[in-house]
Tab-separated table of C-alpha atoms and ligand atoms in Angstrom:
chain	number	residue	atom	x	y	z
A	1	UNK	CA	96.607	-73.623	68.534
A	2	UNK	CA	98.380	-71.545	65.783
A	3	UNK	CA	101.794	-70.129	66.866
A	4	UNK	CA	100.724	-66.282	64.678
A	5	UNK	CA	96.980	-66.595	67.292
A	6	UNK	CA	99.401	-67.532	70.621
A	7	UNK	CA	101.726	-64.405	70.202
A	8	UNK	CA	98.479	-62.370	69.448
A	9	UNK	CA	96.515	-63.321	72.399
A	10	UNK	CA	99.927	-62.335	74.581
A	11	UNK	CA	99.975	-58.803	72.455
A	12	UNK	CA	96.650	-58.583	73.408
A	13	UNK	CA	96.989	-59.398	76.939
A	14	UNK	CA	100.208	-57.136	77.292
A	15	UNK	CA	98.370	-53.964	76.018
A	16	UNK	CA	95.412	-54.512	78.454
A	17	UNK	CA	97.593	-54.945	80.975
A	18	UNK	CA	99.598	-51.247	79.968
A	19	UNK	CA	96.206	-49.774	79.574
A	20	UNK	CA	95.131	-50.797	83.043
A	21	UNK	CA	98.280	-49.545	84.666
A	22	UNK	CA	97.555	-46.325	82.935
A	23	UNK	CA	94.259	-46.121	84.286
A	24	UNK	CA	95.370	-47.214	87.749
A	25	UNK	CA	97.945	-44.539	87.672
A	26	UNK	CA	95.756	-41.416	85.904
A	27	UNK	CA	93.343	-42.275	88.623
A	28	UNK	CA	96.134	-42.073	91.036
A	29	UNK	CA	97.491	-38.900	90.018
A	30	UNK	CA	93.443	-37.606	89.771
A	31	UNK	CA	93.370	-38.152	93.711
A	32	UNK	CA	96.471	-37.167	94.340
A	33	UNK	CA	95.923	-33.682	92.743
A	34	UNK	CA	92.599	-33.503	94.677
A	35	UNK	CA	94.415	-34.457	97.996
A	36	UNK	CA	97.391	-31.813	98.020
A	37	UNK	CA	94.914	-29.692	99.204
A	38	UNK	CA	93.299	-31.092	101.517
A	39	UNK	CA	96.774	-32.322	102.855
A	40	UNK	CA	98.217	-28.949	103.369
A	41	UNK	CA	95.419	-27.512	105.028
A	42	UNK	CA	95.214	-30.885	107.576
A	43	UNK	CA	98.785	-29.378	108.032
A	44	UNK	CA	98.590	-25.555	108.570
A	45	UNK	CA	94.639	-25.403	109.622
A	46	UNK	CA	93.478	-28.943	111.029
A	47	UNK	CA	90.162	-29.326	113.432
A	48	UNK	CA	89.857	-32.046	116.061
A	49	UNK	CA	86.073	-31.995	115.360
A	50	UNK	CA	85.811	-31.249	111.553
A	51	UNK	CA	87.037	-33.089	108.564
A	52	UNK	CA	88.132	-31.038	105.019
A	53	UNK	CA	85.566	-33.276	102.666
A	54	UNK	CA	86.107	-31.951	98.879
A	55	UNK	CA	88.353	-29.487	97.260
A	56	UNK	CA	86.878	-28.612	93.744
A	57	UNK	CA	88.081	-25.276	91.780
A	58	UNK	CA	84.366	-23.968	90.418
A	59	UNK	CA	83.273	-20.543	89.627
A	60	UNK	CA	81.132	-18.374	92.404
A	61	UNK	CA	79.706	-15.171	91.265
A	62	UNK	CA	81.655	-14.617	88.016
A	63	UNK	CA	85.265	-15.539	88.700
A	64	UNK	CA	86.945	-19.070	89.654
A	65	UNK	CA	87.476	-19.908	93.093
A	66	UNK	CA	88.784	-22.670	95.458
A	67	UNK	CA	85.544	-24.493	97.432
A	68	UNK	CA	86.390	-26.218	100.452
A	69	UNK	CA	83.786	-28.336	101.898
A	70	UNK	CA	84.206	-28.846	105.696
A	71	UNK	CA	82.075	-31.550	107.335
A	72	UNK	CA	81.458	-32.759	111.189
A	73	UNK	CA	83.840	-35.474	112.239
A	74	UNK	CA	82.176	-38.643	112.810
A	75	UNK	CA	80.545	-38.913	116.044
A	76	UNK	CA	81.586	-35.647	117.453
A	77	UNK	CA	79.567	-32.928	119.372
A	78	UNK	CA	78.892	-29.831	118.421
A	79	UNK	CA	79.897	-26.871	120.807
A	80	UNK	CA	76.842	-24.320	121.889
A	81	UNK	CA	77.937	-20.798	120.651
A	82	UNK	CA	76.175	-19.499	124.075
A	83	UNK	CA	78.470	-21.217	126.553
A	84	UNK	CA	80.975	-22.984	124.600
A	85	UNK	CA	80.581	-26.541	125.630
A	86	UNK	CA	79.793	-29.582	123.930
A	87	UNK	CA	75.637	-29.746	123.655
A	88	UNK	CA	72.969	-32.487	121.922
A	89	UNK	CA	72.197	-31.565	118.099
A	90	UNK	CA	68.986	-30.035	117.556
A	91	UNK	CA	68.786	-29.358	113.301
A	92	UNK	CA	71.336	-28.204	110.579
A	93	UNK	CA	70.583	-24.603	108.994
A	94	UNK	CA	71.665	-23.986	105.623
A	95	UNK	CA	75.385	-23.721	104.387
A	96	UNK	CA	77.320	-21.090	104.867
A	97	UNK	CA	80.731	-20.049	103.052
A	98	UNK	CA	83.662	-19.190	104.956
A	99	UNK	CA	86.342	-17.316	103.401
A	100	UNK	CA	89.882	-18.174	103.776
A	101	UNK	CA	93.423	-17.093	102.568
A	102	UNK	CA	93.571	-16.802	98.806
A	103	UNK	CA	95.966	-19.399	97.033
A	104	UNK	CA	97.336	-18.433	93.824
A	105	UNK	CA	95.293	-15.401	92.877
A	106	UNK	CA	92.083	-17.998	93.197
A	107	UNK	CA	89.461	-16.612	96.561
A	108	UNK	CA	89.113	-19.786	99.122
A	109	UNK	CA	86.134	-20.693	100.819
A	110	UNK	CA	85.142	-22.939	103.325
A	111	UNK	CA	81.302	-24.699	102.678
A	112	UNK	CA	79.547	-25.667	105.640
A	113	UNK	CA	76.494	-27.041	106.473
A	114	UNK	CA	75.901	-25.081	110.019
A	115	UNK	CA	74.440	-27.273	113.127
A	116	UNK	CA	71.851	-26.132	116.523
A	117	UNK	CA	72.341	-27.463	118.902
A	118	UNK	CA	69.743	-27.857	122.136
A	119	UNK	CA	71.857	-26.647	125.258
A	120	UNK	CA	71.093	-27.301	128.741
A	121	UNK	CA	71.848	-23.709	130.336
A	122	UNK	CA	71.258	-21.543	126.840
A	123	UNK	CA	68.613	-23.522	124.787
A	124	UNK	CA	68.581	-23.782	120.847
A	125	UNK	CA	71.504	-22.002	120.059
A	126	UNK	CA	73.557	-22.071	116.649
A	127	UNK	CA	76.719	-24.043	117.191
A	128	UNK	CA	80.516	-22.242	117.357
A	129	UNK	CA	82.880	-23.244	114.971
A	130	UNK	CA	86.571	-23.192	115.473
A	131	UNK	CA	87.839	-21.167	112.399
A	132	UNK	CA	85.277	-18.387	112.640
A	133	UNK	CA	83.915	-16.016	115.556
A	134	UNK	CA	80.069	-14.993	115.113
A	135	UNK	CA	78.163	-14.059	112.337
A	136	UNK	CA	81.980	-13.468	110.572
A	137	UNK	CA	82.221	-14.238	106.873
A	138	UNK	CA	85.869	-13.902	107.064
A	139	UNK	CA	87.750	-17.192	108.804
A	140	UNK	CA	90.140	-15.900	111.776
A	141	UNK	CA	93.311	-16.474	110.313
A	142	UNK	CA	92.255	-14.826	107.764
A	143	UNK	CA	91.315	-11.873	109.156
A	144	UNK	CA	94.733	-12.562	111.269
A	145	UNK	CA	96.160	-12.365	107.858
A	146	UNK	CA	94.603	-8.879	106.202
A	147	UNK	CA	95.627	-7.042	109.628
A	148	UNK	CA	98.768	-8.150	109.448
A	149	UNK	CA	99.100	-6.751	105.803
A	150	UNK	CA	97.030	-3.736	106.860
A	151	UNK	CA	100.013	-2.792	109.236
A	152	UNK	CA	102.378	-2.066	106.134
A	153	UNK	CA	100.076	-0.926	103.802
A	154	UNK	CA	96.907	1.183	103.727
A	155	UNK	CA	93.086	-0.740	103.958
A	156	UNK	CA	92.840	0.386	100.163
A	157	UNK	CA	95.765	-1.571	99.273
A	158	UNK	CA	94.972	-4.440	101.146
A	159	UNK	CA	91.846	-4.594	99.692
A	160	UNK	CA	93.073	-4.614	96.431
A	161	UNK	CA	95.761	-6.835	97.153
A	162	UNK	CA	93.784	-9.849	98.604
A	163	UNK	CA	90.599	-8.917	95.849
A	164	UNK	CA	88.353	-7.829	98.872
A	165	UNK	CA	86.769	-4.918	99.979
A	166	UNK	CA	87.421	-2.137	102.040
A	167	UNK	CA	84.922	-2.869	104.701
A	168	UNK	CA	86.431	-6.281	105.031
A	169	UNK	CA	89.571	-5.176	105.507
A	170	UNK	CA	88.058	-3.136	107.978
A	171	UNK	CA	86.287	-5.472	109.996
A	172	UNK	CA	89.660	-7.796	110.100
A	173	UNK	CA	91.353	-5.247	111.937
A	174	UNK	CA	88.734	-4.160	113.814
A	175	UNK	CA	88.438	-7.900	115.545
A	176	UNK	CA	92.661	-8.056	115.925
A	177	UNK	CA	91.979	-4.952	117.840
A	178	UNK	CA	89.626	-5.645	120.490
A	179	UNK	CA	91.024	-9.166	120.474
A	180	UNK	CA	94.110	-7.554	121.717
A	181	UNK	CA	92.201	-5.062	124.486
A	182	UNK	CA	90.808	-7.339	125.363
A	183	UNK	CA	94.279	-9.707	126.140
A	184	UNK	CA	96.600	-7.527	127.076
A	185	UNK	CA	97.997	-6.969	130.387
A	186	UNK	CA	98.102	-3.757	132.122
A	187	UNK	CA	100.605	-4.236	134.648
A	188	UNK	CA	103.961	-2.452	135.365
A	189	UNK	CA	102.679	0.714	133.981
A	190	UNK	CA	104.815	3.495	135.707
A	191	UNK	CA	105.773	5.833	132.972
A	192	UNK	CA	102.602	7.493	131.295
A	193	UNK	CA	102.604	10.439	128.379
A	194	UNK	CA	98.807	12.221	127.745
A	195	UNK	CA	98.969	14.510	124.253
A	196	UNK	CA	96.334	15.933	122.817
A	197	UNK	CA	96.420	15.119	119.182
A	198	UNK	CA	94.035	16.950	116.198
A	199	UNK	CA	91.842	15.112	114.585
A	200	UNK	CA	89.927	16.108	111.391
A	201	UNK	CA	89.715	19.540	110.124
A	202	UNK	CA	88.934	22.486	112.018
A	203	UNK	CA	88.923	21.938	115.717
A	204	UNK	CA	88.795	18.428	116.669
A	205	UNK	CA	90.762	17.174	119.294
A	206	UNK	CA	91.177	13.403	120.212
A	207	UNK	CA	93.270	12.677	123.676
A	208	UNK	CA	95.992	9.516	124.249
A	209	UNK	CA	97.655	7.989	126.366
A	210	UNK	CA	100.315	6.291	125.865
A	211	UNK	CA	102.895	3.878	128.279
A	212	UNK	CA	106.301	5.544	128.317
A	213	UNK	CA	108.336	3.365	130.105
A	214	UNK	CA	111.550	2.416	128.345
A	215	UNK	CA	110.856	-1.350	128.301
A	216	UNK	CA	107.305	-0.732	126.768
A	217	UNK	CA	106.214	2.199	124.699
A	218	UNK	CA	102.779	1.623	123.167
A	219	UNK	CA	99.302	3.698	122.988
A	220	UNK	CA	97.213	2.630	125.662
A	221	UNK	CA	93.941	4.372	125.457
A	222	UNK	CA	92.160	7.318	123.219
A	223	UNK	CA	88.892	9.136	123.838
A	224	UNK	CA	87.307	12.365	122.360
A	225	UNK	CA	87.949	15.996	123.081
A	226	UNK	CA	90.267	17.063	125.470
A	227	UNK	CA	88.280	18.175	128.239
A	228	UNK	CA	88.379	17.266	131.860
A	229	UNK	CA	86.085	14.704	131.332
A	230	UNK	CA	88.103	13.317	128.703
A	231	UNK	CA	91.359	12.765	131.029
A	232	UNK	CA	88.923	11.527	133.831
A	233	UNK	CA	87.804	8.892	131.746
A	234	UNK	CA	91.383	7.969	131.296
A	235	UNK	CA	92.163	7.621	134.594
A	236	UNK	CA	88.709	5.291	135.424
A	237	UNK	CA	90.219	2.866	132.457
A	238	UNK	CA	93.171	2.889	134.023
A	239	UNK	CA	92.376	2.111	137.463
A	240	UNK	CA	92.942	4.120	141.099
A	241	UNK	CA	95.091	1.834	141.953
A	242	UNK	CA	97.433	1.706	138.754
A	243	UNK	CA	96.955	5.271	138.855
A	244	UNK	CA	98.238	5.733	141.729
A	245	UNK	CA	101.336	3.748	141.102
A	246	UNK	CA	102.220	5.602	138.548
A	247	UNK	CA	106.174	7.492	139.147
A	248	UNK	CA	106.187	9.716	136.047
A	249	UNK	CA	103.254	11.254	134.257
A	250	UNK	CA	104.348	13.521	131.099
A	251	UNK	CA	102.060	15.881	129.478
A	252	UNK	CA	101.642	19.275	127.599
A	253	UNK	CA	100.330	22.045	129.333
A	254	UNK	CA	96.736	21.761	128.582
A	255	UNK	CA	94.599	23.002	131.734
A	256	UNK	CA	92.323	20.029	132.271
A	257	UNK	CA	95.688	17.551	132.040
A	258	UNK	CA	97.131	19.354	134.085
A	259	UNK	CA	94.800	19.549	137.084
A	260	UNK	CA	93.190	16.333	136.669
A	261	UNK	CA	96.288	14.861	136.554
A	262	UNK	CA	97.430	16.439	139.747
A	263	UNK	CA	94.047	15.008	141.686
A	264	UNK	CA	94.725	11.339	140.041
A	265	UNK	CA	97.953	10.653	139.798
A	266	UNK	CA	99.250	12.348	142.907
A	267	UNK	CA	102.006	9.961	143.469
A	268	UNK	CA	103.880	10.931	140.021
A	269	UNK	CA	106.223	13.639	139.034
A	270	UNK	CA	104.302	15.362	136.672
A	271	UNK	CA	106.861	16.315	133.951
A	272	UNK	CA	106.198	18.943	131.173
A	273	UNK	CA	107.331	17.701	128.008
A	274	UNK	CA	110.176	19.328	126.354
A	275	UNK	CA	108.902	19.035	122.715
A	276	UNK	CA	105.653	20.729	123.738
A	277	UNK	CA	107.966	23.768	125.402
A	278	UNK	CA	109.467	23.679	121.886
A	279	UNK	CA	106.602	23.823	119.970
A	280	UNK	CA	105.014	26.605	121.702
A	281	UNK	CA	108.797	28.527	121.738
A	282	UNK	CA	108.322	28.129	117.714
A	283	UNK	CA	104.448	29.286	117.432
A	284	UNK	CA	104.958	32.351	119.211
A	285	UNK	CA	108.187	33.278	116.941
A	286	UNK	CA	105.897	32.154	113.924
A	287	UNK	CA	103.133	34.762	114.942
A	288	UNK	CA	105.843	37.352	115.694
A	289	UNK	CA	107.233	36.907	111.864
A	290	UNK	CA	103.680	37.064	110.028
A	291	UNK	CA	102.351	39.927	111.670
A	292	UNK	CA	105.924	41.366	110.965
A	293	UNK	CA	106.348	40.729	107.658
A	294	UNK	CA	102.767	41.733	107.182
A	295	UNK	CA	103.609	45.154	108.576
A	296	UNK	CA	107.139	46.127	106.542
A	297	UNK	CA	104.899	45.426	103.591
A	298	UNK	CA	102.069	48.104	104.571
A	299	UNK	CA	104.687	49.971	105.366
A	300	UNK	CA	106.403	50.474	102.470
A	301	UNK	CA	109.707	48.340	103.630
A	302	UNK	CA	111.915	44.879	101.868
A	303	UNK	CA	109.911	42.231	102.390
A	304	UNK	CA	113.292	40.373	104.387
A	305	UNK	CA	111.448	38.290	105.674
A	306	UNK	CA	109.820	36.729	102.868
A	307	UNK	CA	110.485	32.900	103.184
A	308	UNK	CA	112.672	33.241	106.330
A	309	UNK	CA	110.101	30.807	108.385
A	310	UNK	CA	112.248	27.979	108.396
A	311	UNK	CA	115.600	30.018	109.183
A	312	UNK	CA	113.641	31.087	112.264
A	313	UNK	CA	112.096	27.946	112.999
A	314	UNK	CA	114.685	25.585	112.884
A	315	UNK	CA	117.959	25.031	114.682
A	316	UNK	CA	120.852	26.632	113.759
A	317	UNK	CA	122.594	23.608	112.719
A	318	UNK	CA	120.068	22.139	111.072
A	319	UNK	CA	119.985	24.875	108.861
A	320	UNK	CA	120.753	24.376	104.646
A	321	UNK	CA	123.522	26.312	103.217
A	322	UNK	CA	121.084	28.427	101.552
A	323	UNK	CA	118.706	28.830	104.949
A	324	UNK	CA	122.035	29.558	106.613
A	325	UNK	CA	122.395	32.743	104.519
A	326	UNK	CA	119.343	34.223	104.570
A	327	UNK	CA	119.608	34.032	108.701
A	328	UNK	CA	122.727	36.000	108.208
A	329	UNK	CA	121.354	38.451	106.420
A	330	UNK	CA	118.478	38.795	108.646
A	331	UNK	CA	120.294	39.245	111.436
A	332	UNK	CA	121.441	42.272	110.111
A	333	UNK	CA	118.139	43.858	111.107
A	334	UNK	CA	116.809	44.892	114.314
A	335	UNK	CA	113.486	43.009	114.052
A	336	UNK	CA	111.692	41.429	115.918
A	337	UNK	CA	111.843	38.692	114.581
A	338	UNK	CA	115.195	38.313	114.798
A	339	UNK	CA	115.436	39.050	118.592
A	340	UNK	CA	112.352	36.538	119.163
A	341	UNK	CA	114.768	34.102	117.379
A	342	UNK	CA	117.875	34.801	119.299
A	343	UNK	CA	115.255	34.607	122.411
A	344	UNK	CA	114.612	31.034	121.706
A	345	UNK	CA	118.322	30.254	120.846
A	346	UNK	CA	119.233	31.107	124.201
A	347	UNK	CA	116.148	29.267	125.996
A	348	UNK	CA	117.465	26.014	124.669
A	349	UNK	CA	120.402	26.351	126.999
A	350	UNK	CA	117.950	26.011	129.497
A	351	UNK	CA	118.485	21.990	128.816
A	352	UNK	CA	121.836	21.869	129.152
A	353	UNK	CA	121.954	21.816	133.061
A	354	UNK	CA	121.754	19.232	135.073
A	355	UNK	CA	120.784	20.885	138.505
A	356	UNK	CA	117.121	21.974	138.859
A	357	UNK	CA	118.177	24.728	140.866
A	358	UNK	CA	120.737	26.279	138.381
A	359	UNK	CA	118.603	25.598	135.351
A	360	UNK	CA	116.127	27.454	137.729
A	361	UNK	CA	118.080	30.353	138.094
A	362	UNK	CA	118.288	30.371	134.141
A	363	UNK	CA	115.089	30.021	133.311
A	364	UNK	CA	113.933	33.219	135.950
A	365	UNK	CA	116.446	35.426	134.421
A	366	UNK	CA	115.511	34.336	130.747
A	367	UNK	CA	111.677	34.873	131.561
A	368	UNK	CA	112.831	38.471	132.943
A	369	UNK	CA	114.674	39.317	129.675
A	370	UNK	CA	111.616	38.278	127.608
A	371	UNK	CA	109.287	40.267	129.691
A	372	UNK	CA	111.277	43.210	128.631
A	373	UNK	CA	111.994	42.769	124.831
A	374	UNK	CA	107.886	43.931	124.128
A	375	UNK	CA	107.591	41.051	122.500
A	376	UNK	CA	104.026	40.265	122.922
A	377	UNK	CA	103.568	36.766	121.616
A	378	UNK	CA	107.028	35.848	123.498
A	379	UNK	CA	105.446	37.663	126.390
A	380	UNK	CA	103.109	35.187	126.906
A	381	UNK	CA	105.637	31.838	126.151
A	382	UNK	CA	107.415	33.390	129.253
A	383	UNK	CA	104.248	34.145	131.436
A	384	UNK	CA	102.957	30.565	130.670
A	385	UNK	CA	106.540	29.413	131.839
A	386	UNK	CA	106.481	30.951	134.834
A	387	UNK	CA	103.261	29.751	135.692
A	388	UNK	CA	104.411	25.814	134.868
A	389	UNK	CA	108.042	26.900	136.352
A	390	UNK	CA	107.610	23.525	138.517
A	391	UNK	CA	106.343	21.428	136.674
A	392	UNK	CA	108.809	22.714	133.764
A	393	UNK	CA	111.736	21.973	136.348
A	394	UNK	CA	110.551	18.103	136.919
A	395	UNK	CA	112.048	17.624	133.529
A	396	UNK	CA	115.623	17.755	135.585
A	397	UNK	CA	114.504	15.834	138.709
A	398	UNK	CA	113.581	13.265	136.820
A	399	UNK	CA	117.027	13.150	135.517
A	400	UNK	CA	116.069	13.902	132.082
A	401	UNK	CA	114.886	9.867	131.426
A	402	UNK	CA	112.324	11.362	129.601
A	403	UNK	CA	113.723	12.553	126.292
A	404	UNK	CA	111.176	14.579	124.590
A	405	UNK	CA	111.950	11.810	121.751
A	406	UNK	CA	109.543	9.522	123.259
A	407	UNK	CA	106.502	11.157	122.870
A	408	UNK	CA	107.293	13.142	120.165
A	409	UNK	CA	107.708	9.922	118.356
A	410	UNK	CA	104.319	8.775	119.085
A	411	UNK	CA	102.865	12.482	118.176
A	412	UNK	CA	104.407	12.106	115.217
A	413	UNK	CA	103.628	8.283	113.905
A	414	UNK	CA	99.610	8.932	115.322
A	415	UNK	CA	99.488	12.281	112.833
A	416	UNK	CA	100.753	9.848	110.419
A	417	UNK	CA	97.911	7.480	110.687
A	418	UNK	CA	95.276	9.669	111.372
A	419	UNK	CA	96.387	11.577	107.974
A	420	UNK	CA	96.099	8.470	105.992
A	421	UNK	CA	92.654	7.586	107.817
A	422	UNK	CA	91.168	11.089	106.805
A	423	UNK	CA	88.802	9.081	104.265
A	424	UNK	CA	87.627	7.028	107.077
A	425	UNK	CA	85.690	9.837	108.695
A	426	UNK	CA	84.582	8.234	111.519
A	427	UNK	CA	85.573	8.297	114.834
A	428	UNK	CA	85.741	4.246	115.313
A	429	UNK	CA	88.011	4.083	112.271
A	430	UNK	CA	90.795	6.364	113.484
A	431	UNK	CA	90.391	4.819	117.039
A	432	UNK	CA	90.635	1.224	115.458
A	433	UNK	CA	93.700	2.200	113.506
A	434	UNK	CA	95.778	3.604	115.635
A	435	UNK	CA	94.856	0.914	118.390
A	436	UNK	CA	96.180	-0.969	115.261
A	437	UNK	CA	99.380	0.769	114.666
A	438	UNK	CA	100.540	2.160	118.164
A	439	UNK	CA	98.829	-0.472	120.729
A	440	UNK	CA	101.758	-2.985	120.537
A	441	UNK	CA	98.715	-5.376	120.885
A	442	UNK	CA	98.844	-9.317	121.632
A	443	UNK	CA	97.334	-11.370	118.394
A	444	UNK	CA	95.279	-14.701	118.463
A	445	UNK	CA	97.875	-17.484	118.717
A	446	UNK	CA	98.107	-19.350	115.472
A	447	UNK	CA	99.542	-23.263	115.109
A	448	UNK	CA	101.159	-21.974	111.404
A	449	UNK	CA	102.354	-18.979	110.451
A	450	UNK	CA	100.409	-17.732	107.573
A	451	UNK	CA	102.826	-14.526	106.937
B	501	ZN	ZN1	75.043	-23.243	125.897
């Protein structure tokens, strides 16, 4: 053989062998890229029974998207969706799409081929998969995963966010919720608040209920209106017996609270809450300064008190520099107004003690000095005191462990919600989203945290 043919045939041999190993190792990488995948969801979302089969990035109703198809595990049994054991196979229905967390901006779905199955105790029954509950489009986690996000931003935003819709978004947080009424534990309630809270325009009322007790704070229950029946149907949630171990039940005024209350929960000291007192201390001098200011204009007079609501309204120390003036100068006139305002500065005194019986003797002789200033609208505050004069007084004998903080948080964080859920309209909405926000609710347990 020629030497020049010898060291060709090796040249030859060498660059198969390169282009072989090249081969081998774009076939490699091909796999490889197909695996990740699959090998980081057998990590974070792996199925004793099911198998992750392909993972192909392919288009699905005008925009690319990740397809996952999920397949039976050799030999296993599928699990009736009637009574959740294992069952004989019966047929397959046709495949239905799943859809998980997005990756990269790209939508994921899961592809699978859906089994019956022919049970013993239910008969033909579609089978229950692991990763979804029902007739759910969305996969669990993934639901897990928009209510999570739909606790720090609105259902819009999520929406937007995660490129579904509203109604998805929805239905996520809708499951979480009832997931979590339906898990959590009731016990060691001793410390309840009721509030009636308005909902929608005009008047609307919704009722809650919410667990005061330091350790635990959280809404436990709303229902319509804010009539007897309303509170009674509280109370049957809740239980005779927890109702009856209940040690402190707060509440506004509110005639139905108050006597249903008194029938159900007869073992609690039935506390009237402080910010409600408050509030109704700051409607009355409200009405006093409209029809006031109404009058010195038909009459003729300065309008002084021309945007002097807040000066009246709010604490003295809270007040601006600027608010701080105009009080001064107000107080310069013999209005109404004014004395309704120095009324109220004194009643807050009324806090200060710690006796029940000397903040008793207080609160008698401030009633008497209201009853005298012809103050109508003040006239009634101190009437409506003197009718609640007990209940007023628990505050004390209860040692004051019930700052009017507590519940005036809550007030103030459901008006939140129910002010962004306006849109929703609906009465299950604004249930479902403050269940959401305020229920301190227990979540499906995950094996990877997702968020
Ligand atoms: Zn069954």
């Amino acid at each position: 053989m020629q030497p020049g043919s010898q060291k060709r045939e090796r040249i030859q041999e060498h660059l198969l062998r390169e282009s072989a190993i090249n081969l081998l190792r774009t076939r490699k990488r091909q796999t490889g890229q197909q695996m990740l995948i699959k090998t980081i969801l057998n990590k974070c979302h792996k199925f004793k029974s099911f198998v992750y089969q392909h993972v192909v990035l392919t288009w699905y109703c005008g925009e690319e998207i990740i397809e996952v198809t999920v397949v039976p595990r050799k030999n296993s049994k599928a699990i009736c969706s009637g009574c959740n054991t294992t069952a004989p196979g019966y047929d397959s229905l046709n495949e239905r799409r799943f859809e998980f967390i997005p990756l990269w901006g790209y939508r994921v779905f899961f592809l699978y081929v859906m089994r019956r199955v022919n049970c013993k105790t239910c008969g033909i029954k579609v089978e229950q998969v692991p990763w979804a509950k029902g007739k759910k489009e969305l996969t669990t986690t993934y639901m897990q995963y928009l209510a999570f996000w739909a606790e720090k931003l609105s259902w819009q935003e999520v929406a937007r966010s995660f490129k579904t819709s509203w109604e998805k978004v929805f239905s996520a947080v809708e499951y979480i919720v009832e997931f979590g009424l339906a898990n959590r534990s009731l016990e060691g309630i001793t410390a309840i608040g009721v509030d009636e809270v308005a909902w929608q325009k005009g008047h609307a009322y919704l009722t809650v209920a919410y667990q005061i007790d330091r350790e635990n704070t959280r809404l436990l229950w709303i229902g319509r209106d804010r009539t007897e029946n309303t509170i009674r149907r509280f109370f049957e949630f809740l239980g005779p017996e927890r109702s009856l171990r209940l040690e402190h039940v707060c509440s506004d005024m509110w005639r139905p609270y108050v006597k249903v209350i008194a029938e159900l929960a007869c073992n609690a000291l039935h506390i009237l809450d402080r910010f409600h007192i408050v509030a109704m201390l700051n409607k009355a001098i409200d009405e006093v300064r409209a029809s006031e200011h109404k009058k010195l204009i038909a009459d003729g007079y300065e309008p002084v008190l021309k945007k002097s609501r807040w000066c009246l309204l709010k604490r003295k120390q809270n007040l601006t520099a600027s608010q701080a003036v105009s009080l001064k100068t107000l107080l310069q006139y013999n209005l109404k107004s004014v004395r309704a305002y120095l009324l109220k500065e004194d009643f807050h005194a009324f806090w200060d003690y710690v006796s029940p019986a000397w903040a008793e003797t207080y609160l008698d002789k401030w009633c008497t000095r209201v009853m005298r200033s012809k103050i109508e609208p003040m006239k009634k505050v101190a009437k409506t005191i003197r009718r609640h004069k007990s209940l007023i007084l628990n505050w004390f004998r209860a040692k004051k462990q019930f700052s009017s903080g507590i519940v005036e948080g809550l007030n103030t964080k459901i008006k939140l919600t129910t002010r962004k859920s306006y849109g929703f309209r609906t009465y299950r909405c604004t249930e479902i989203a403050l269940y959401h926000a305020l229920g301190k609710l227990p979540t499906p347990e995950m094996t990877h945290r997702f968020y």
